[in-house]
């Protein structure tokens, strides 16, 4: 039995498209449940009209993670161990064969804890939307090259076995994993990035996670710089705090390494532009060096090659390095996330 | 979702976009450290460029 669970907080604008995409799948799920969480718009009505079941949360203050725990508590109590649950965002449309392929991947490996998706950015959002679509295309290429190996099974869409989620619950209750909501909920309601934490949890329990290249979906992009800022600040700070939460373990070592490199990158960016500013202000000047020009050429090639999934026009445009706008923007976001995490500034998302 | 395409080479690429490293008098060690990171980023960039086995061209 396959159940699709869609947490939704005021998702009237996207829920119909999401539910309609589920009707076009080559493998139709047995149940589709929309978890309406504190909705004040037409989400529930639209979901019911599309034939989905609707569960309404009661007094949930823990956002998406709380809504999912609420729904899973009932679902897991009734399910068989090998039943499967697909948890997907309300603003994402699965490709027609996503579920069929994801199920096949899960069935082929008893220690595969979760199968995630590789996503493309939906249309819209102007220039900032375009930059995110390029970014997603690069991510998809990375995952494809790594044959589905991924750092995180994203909350965008992920398929789990019931027994896997029960293992997570048991481990939370016996102290093997962080307690989460303290009531045996699958998702940790105390973190900013519950999908990242659940990935850590599965890896800690010696499950594997995977985002196969053939499990694709389309997800919304952030339509403004402000919203992208908020989203990435949450992702980055959440990732850092998840590392702190789990400490230095067999699982987290590569994640810490990436955080270290990322932090170094922020410092280098800051240092470099400081030196350039200093050189220009003092009149020391900048000297073009053939060696560094060649190095720059490699970075240009990297930009061009890695956006290949978007087609030749985008590859050509990437050669101008105009995407440095988002690279530098993300550097600032990362710096802010590290500062917020270090000083435990108020979390908001 | 947390781990998006996060290219550590980006700051170096940004900094080297002019094909230069500023000699500011801040000290050789500082410059060497920046250059070292740039070369690390270069390695990562090359790693991303090189096709992997089984990758369709």
Short mmCIF file of N, CA, C and O in Angstrom, two decimals, chain A residues 264 268 272 291-292 295-296 298-299, chain B residues 8-13 15-16 20-21 31-46:
data_model
loop_
_atom_site.label_atom_id
_atom_site.label_comp_id
_atom_site.label_asym_id
_atom_site.label_seq_id
_atom_site.Cartn_x
_atom_site.Cartn_y
_atom_site.Cartn_z
N UNK A 264 35.11 28.75 5.17
CA UNK A 264 36.37 29.27 4.62
C UNK A 264 36.08 30.11 3.38
O UNK A 264 36.67 31.18 3.18
N UNK A 268 37.17 33.88 2.69
CA UNK A 268 38.00 34.23 1.53
C UNK A 268 37.33 35.32 0.69
O UNK A 268 37.98 36.27 0.26
N UNK A 272 39.09 38.72 0.13
CA UNK A 272 39.50 39.10 -1.23
C UNK A 272 38.97 40.47 -1.61
O UNK A 272 39.70 41.33 -2.09
N UNK A 291 48.67 33.76 -15.05
CA UNK A 291 48.34 32.51 -14.36
C UNK A 291 46.93 32.57 -13.76
O UNK A 291 46.12 31.66 -13.94
N UNK A 292 46.64 33.67 -13.08
CA UNK A 292 45.33 33.79 -12.45
C UNK A 292 44.24 33.98 -13.48
O UNK A 292 43.09 33.58 -13.27
N UNK A 295 43.40 30.54 -14.43
CA UNK A 295 42.58 29.93 -13.37
C UNK A 295 41.13 30.41 -13.50
O UNK A 295 40.18 29.62 -13.41
N UNK A 296 40.99 31.69 -13.75
CA UNK A 296 39.65 32.25 -13.95
C UNK A 296 38.96 31.57 -15.12
O UNK A 296 37.76 31.28 -15.06
N UNK A 298 39.25 28.55 -16.04
CA UNK A 298 38.74 27.24 -15.59
C UNK A 298 37.39 27.42 -14.88
O UNK A 298 36.46 26.65 -15.08
N UNK A 299 37.31 28.47 -14.07
CA UNK A 299 36.04 28.72 -13.37
C UNK A 299 34.92 29.04 -14.37
O UNK A 299 33.77 28.63 -14.17
N UNK B 8 31.87 25.67 -3.45
CA UNK B 8 32.86 26.40 -2.66
C UNK B 8 33.82 27.19 -3.56
O UNK B 8 34.53 28.06 -3.08
N UNK B 9 33.82 26.84 -4.83
CA UNK B 9 34.70 27.56 -5.74
C UNK B 9 34.18 28.96 -6.05
O UNK B 9 34.90 29.80 -6.54
N UNK B 10 32.91 29.17 -5.74
CA UNK B 10 32.28 30.44 -6.12
C UNK B 10 33.02 31.68 -5.63
O UNK B 10 33.27 32.60 -6.40
N UNK B 11 33.40 31.74 -4.34
CA UNK B 11 34.08 32.96 -3.90
C UNK B 11 35.40 33.17 -4.60
O UNK B 11 35.76 34.28 -4.94
N UNK B 12 36.10 32.08 -4.83
CA UNK B 12 37.37 32.22 -5.52
C UNK B 12 37.14 32.67 -6.96
O UNK B 12 37.84 33.53 -7.49
N UNK B 13 36.12 32.05 -7.56
CA UNK B 13 35.80 32.44 -8.94
C UNK B 13 35.42 33.91 -8.98
O UNK B 13 35.80 34.65 -9.88
N UNK B 15 36.34 36.23 -6.88
CA UNK B 15 37.52 37.03 -6.61
C UNK B 15 38.48 37.08 -7.78
O UNK B 15 39.11 38.09 -8.03
N UNK B 16 38.51 35.97 -8.49
CA UNK B 16 39.48 35.89 -9.58
C UNK B 16 38.88 36.30 -10.92
O UNK B 16 39.49 36.16 -11.94
N UNK B 20 43.01 38.34 -11.29
CA UNK B 20 44.03 39.00 -10.48
C UNK B 20 43.90 38.62 -9.02
O UNK B 20 42.86 38.16 -8.59
N UNK B 21 44.98 38.74 -8.31
CA UNK B 21 44.90 38.73 -6.86
C UNK B 21 45.57 40.02 -6.41
O UNK B 21 46.69 40.32 -6.84
N UNK B 31 48.42 36.67 1.32
CA UNK B 31 48.26 36.45 -0.12
C UNK B 31 48.35 34.96 -0.45
O UNK B 31 47.57 34.43 -1.22
N UNK B 32 49.29 34.29 0.16
CA UNK B 32 49.47 32.85 -0.08
C UNK B 32 48.22 32.08 0.36
O UNK B 32 47.79 31.14 -0.32
N UNK B 33 47.64 32.49 1.48
CA UNK B 33 46.43 31.82 1.96
C UNK B 33 45.29 31.98 0.95
O UNK B 33 44.58 31.02 0.65
N UNK B 34 45.14 33.18 0.43
CA UNK B 34 44.10 33.41 -0.57
C UNK B 34 44.37 32.58 -1.82
O UNK B 34 43.47 31.95 -2.38
N UNK B 35 45.62 32.59 -2.23
CA UNK B 35 45.99 31.84 -3.43
C UNK B 35 45.78 30.35 -3.23
O UNK B 35 45.31 29.64 -4.13
N UNK B 36 46.07 29.87 -2.02
CA UNK B 36 45.90 28.45 -1.72
C UNK B 36 44.43 28.06 -1.84
O UNK B 36 44.10 27.02 -2.41
N UNK B 37 43.56 28.92 -1.31
CA UNK B 37 42.13 28.61 -1.41
C UNK B 37 41.67 28.64 -2.86
O UNK B 37 40.87 27.79 -3.29
N UNK B 38 42.20 29.60 -3.59
CA UNK B 38 41.84 29.69 -5.01
C UNK B 38 42.25 28.41 -5.74
O UNK B 38 41.51 27.90 -6.59
N UNK B 39 43.39 27.87 -5.39
CA UNK B 39 43.87 26.65 -6.05
C UNK B 39 43.03 25.44 -5.61
O UNK B 39 42.77 24.53 -6.41
N UNK B 40 42.61 25.45 -4.36
CA UNK B 40 41.71 24.39 -3.88
C UNK B 40 40.40 24.45 -4.66
O UNK B 40 39.89 23.42 -5.13
N UNK B 41 39.89 25.66 -4.81
CA UNK B 41 38.66 25.86 -5.58
C UNK B 41 38.86 25.44 -7.03
O UNK B 41 37.95 24.88 -7.66
N UNK B 42 40.05 25.69 -7.54
CA UNK B 42 40.38 25.29 -8.91
C UNK B 42 40.28 23.77 -9.05
O UNK B 42 39.69 23.26 -10.01
N UNK B 43 40.82 23.07 -8.08
CA UNK B 43 40.75 21.60 -8.09
C UNK B 43 39.31 21.11 -8.08
O UNK B 43 38.94 20.20 -8.83
N UNK B 44 38.49 21.76 -7.25
CA UNK B 44 37.08 21.37 -7.17
C UNK B 44 36.35 21.67 -8.48
O UNK B 44 35.49 20.90 -8.91
N UNK B 45 36.73 22.79 -9.10
CA UNK B 45 36.10 23.15 -10.37
C UNK B 45 36.46 22.14 -11.45
O UNK B 45 35.59 21.70 -12.22
N UNK B 46 37.71 21.74 -11.48
CA UNK B 46 38.15 20.75 -12.48
C UNK B 46 37.41 19.42 -12.26
O UNK B 46 36.97 18.77 -13.20
#
